[in-house]
CSV table of C-alpha atoms and ligand atoms in Angstrom, one decimal:
chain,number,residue,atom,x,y,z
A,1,UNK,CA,197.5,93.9,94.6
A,2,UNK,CA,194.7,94.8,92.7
A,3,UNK,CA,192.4,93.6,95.0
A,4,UNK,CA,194.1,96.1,97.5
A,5,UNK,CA,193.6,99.0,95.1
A,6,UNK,CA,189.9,98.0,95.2
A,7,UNK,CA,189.9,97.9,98.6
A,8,UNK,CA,191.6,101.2,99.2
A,9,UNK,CA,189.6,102.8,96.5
A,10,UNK,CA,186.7,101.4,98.4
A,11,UNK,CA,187.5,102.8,101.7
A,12,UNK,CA,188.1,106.2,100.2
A,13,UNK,CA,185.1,106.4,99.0
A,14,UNK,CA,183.6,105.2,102.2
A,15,UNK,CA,185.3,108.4,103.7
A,16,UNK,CA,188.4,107.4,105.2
A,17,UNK,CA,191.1,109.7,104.3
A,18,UNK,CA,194.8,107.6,104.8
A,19,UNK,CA,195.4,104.2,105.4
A,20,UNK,CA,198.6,103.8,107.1
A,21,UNK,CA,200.7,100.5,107.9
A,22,UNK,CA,202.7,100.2,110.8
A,23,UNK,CA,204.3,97.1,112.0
A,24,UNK,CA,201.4,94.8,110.4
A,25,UNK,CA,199.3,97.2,112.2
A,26,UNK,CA,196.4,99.1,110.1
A,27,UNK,CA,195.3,102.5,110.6
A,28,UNK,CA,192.4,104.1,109.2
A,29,UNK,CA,191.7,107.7,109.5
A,30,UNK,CA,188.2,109.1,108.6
A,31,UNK,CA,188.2,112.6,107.1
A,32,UNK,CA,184.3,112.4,107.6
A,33,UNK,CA,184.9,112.8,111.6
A,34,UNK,CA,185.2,116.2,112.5
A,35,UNK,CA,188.7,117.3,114.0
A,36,UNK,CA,188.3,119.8,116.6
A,37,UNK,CA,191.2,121.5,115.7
A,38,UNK,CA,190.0,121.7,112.5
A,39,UNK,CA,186.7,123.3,113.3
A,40,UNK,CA,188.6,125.7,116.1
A,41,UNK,CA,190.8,126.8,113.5
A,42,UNK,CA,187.7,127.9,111.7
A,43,UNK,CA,186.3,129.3,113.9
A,44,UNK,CA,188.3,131.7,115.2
A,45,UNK,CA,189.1,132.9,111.2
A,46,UNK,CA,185.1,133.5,111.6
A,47,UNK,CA,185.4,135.2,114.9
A,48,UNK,CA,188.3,137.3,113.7
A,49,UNK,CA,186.1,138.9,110.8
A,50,UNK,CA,183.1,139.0,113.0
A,51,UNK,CA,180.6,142.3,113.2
A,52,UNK,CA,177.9,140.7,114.9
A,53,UNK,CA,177.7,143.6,117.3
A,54,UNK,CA,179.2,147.4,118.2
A,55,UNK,CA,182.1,146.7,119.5
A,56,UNK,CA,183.4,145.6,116.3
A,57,UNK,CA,183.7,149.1,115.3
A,58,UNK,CA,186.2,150.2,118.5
A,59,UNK,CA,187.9,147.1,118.5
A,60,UNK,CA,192.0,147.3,117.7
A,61,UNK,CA,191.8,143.6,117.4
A,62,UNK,CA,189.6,140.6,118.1
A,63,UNK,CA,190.7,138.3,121.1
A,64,UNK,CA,189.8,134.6,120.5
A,65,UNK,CA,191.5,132.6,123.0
A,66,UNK,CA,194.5,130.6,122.8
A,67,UNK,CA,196.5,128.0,124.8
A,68,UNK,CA,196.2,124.0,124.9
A,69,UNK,CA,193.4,122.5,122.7
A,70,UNK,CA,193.3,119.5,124.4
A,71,UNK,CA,193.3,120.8,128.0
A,72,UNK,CA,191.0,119.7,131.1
A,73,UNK,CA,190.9,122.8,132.2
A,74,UNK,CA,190.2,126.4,130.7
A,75,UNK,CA,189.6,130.0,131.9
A,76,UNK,CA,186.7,132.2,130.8
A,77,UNK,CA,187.1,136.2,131.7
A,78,UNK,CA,185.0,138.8,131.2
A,79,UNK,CA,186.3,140.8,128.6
A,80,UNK,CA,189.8,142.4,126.2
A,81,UNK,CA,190.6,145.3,128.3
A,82,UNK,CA,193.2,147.6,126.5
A,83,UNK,CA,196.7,145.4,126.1
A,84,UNK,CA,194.9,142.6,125.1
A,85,UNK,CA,192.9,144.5,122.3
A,86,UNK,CA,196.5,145.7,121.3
A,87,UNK,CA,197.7,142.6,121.3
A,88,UNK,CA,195.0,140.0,120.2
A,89,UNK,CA,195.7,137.8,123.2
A,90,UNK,CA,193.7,137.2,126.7
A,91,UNK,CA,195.3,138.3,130.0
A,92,UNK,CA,198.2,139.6,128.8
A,93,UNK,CA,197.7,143.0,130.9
A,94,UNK,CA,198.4,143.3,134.4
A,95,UNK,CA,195.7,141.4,135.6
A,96,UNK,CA,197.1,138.6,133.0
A,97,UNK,CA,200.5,138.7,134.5
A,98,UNK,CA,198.7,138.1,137.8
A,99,UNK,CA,197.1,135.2,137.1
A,100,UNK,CA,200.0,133.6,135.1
A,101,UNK,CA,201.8,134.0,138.4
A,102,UNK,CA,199.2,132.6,140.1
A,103,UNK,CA,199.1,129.4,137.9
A,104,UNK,CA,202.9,129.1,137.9
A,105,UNK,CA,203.3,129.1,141.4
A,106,UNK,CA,201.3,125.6,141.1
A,107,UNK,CA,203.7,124.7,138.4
A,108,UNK,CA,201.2,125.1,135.5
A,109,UNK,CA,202.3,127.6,132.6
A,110,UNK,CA,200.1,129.3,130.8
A,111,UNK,CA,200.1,127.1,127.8
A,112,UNK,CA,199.1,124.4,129.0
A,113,UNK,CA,195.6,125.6,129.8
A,114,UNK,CA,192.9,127.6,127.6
A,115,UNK,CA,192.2,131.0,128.4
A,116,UNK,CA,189.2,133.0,126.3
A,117,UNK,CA,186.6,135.4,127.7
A,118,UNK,CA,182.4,135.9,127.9
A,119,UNK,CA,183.3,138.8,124.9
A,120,UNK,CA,185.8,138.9,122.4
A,121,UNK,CA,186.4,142.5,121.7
A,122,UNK,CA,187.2,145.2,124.3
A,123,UNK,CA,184.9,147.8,125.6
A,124,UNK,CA,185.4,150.9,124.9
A,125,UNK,CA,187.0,152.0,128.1
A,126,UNK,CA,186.5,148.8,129.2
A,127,UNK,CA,183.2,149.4,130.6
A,128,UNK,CA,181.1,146.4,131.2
A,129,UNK,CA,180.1,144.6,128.2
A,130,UNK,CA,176.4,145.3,127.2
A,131,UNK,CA,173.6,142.4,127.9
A,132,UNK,CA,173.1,142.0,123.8
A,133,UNK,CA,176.7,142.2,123.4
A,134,UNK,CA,177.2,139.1,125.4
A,135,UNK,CA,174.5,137.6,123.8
A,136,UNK,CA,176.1,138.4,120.1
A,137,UNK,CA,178.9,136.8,121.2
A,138,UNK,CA,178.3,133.8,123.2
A,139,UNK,CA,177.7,131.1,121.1
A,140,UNK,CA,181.8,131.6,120.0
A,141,UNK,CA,182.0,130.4,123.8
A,142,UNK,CA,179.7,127.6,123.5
A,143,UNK,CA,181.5,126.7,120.0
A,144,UNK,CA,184.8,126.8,122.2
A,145,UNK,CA,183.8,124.7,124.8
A,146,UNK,CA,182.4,121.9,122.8
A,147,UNK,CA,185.5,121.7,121.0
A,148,UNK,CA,187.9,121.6,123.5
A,149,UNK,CA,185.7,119.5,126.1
A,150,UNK,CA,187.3,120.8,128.8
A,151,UNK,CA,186.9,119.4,132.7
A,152,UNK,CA,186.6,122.0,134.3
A,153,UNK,CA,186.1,125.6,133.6
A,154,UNK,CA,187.1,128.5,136.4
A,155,UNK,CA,184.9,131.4,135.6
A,156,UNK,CA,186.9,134.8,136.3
A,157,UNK,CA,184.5,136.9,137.9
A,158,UNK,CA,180.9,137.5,138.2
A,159,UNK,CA,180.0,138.7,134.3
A,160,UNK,CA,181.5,134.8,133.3
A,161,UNK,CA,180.3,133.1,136.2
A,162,UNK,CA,176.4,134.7,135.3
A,163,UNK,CA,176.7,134.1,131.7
A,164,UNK,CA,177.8,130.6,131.9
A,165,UNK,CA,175.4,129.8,134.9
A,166,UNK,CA,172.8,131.4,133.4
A,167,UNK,CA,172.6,133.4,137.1
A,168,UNK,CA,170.2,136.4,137.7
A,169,UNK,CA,171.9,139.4,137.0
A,170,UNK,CA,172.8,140.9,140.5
A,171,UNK,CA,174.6,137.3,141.6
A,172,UNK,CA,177.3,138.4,143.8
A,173,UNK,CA,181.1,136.7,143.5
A,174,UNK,CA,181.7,136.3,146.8
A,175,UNK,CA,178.7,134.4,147.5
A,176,UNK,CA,178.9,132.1,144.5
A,177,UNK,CA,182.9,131.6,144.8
A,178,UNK,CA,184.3,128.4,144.9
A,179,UNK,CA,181.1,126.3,144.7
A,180,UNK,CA,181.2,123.4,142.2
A,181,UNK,CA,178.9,123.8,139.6
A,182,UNK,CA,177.7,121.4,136.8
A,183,UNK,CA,177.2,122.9,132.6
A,184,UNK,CA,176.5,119.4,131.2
A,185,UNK,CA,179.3,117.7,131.7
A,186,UNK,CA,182.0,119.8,132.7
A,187,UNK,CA,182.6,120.9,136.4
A,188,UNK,CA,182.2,125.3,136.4
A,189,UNK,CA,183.5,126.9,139.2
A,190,UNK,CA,183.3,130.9,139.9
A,191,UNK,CA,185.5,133.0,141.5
A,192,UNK,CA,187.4,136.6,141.7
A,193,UNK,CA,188.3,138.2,138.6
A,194,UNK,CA,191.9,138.8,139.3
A,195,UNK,CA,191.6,142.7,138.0
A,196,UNK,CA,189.7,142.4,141.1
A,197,UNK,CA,192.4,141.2,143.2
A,198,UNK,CA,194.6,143.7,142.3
A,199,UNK,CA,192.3,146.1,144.2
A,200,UNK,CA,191.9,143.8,146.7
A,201,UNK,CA,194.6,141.3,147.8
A,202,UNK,CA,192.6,140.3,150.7
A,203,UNK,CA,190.9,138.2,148.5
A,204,UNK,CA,194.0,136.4,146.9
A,205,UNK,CA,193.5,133.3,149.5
A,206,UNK,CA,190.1,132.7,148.2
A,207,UNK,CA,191.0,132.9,145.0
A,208,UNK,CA,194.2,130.7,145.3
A,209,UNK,CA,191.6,127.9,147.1
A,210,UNK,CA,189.3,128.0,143.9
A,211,UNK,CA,192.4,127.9,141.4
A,212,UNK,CA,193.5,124.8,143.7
A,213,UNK,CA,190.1,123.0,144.1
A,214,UNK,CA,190.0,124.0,139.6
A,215,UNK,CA,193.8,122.6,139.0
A,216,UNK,CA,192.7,119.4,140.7
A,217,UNK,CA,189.6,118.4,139.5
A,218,UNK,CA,191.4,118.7,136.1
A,219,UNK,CA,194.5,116.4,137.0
A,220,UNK,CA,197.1,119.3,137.5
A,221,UNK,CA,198.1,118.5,140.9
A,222,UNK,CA,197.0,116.4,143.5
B,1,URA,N1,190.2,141.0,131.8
B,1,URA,C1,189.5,140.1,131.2
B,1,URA,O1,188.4,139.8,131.7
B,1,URA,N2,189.9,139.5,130.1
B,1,URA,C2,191.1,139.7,129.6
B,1,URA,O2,191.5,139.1,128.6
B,1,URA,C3,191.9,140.7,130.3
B,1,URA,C4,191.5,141.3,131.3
B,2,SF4,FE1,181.6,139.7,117.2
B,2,SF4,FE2,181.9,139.1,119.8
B,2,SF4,FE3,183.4,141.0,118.7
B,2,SF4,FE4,180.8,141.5,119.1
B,2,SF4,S1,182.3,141.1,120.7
B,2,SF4,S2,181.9,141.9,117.2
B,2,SF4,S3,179.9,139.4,118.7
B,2,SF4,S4,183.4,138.9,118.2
């Protein structure tokens, strides 16, 4: 027993946090590793304090992203526009309702994917977000998709497609649209923001063939 104490004792202060017995079987758990959760939770109380740039000081409230953690596959819009900066979550406006349609008609709800944008608080009149604004508020993106390690990423229009791509900053949609793309290891594909769709249904089947090709590559259907 006392040799078990030691041991214990010793892996503690090795850095392992429980040590759990389970049918004859031992778990260790190091609190040393980081938990991804963990560090998400983080930093969105970070990002929800944040002033790094103007639109801090129009903001209602900051919109970090939410939905599954440990999903394959996550959406990146452009920006809050004004029901999402009312109600601190992404896409909950119209275009939001369009796009959770979209993703239910595939048999995918909303929580079971990530949804977060290039910029984290709305516009004023939800003009287009400002170069340096984007560049403020970027690495909360990056931060975000290291954590979550998602498959594949479906960029909602041309301002997350050019940020993420790195793209010169007259890339058009359409011709960039449902072309595979590589960001290390994680499969980015571009297409129509669905604000845009509402303007435009002609261009529903295209994006419906990008959400497809994006729902596949990460496992959702076949
Ligand atoms: N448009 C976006 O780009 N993001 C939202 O969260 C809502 C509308
Ligand atoms: Fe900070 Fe981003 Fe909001 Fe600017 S947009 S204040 S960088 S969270």
């Amino acid at each position: 027993m006392d040799e078990l104490q030691r041991f214990l004792k010793f892996l503690e202060f090795i850095g392992y946090d429980e040590v759990k017995v389970d049918r004859g079987v031992t778990m260790v758990k190091n609190r040393k590793e980081s938990n991804p959760i963990e560090e998400l939770e983080k930093l969105k109380e970070e990002v929800l304090k944040c002033c790094k740039c103007r639109l801090c000081k129009t903001r209602t409230n900051v919109v970090f992203g939410e939905g599954d953690l440990t999903t394959n596959l996550m959406f990146v819009g452009e920006a809050p526009g004004e029901q999402e900066d009312l109600q601190g979550r992404p896409f909950v406006g119209r275009a939001g309702q369009l796009l959770t349609r979209f993703l239910n008609l595939y048999g995918v709800s909303r929580d079971k994917v990530y949804i977060t944008n290039i910029v984290k608080c709305r516009p004023p009149n939800n003009r287009n977000p400002a170069p340096d604004e984007i560049q403020a508020c970027y690495p909360y993106l990056e931060k975000q998709i290291e954590f979550i390690k998602p498959k594949v990423i479906l960029c909602l229009g041309a301002f997350a497609a050019r940020t993420i791509l790195n793209l010169p900053e007259k890339t058009s949609i359409s011709k960039i649209r449902g072309k595979e793309q590589k960001l290390g290891n994680v499969i980015v594909i571009p297409t129509f923001h669905p604000a845009y769709l509402l303007r435009n249904r002609k261009g529903e089947p295209e994006f419906q063939k990008d959400l497809e090709l994006a729902l596949r590559l990460a496992g959702f259907i076949k």
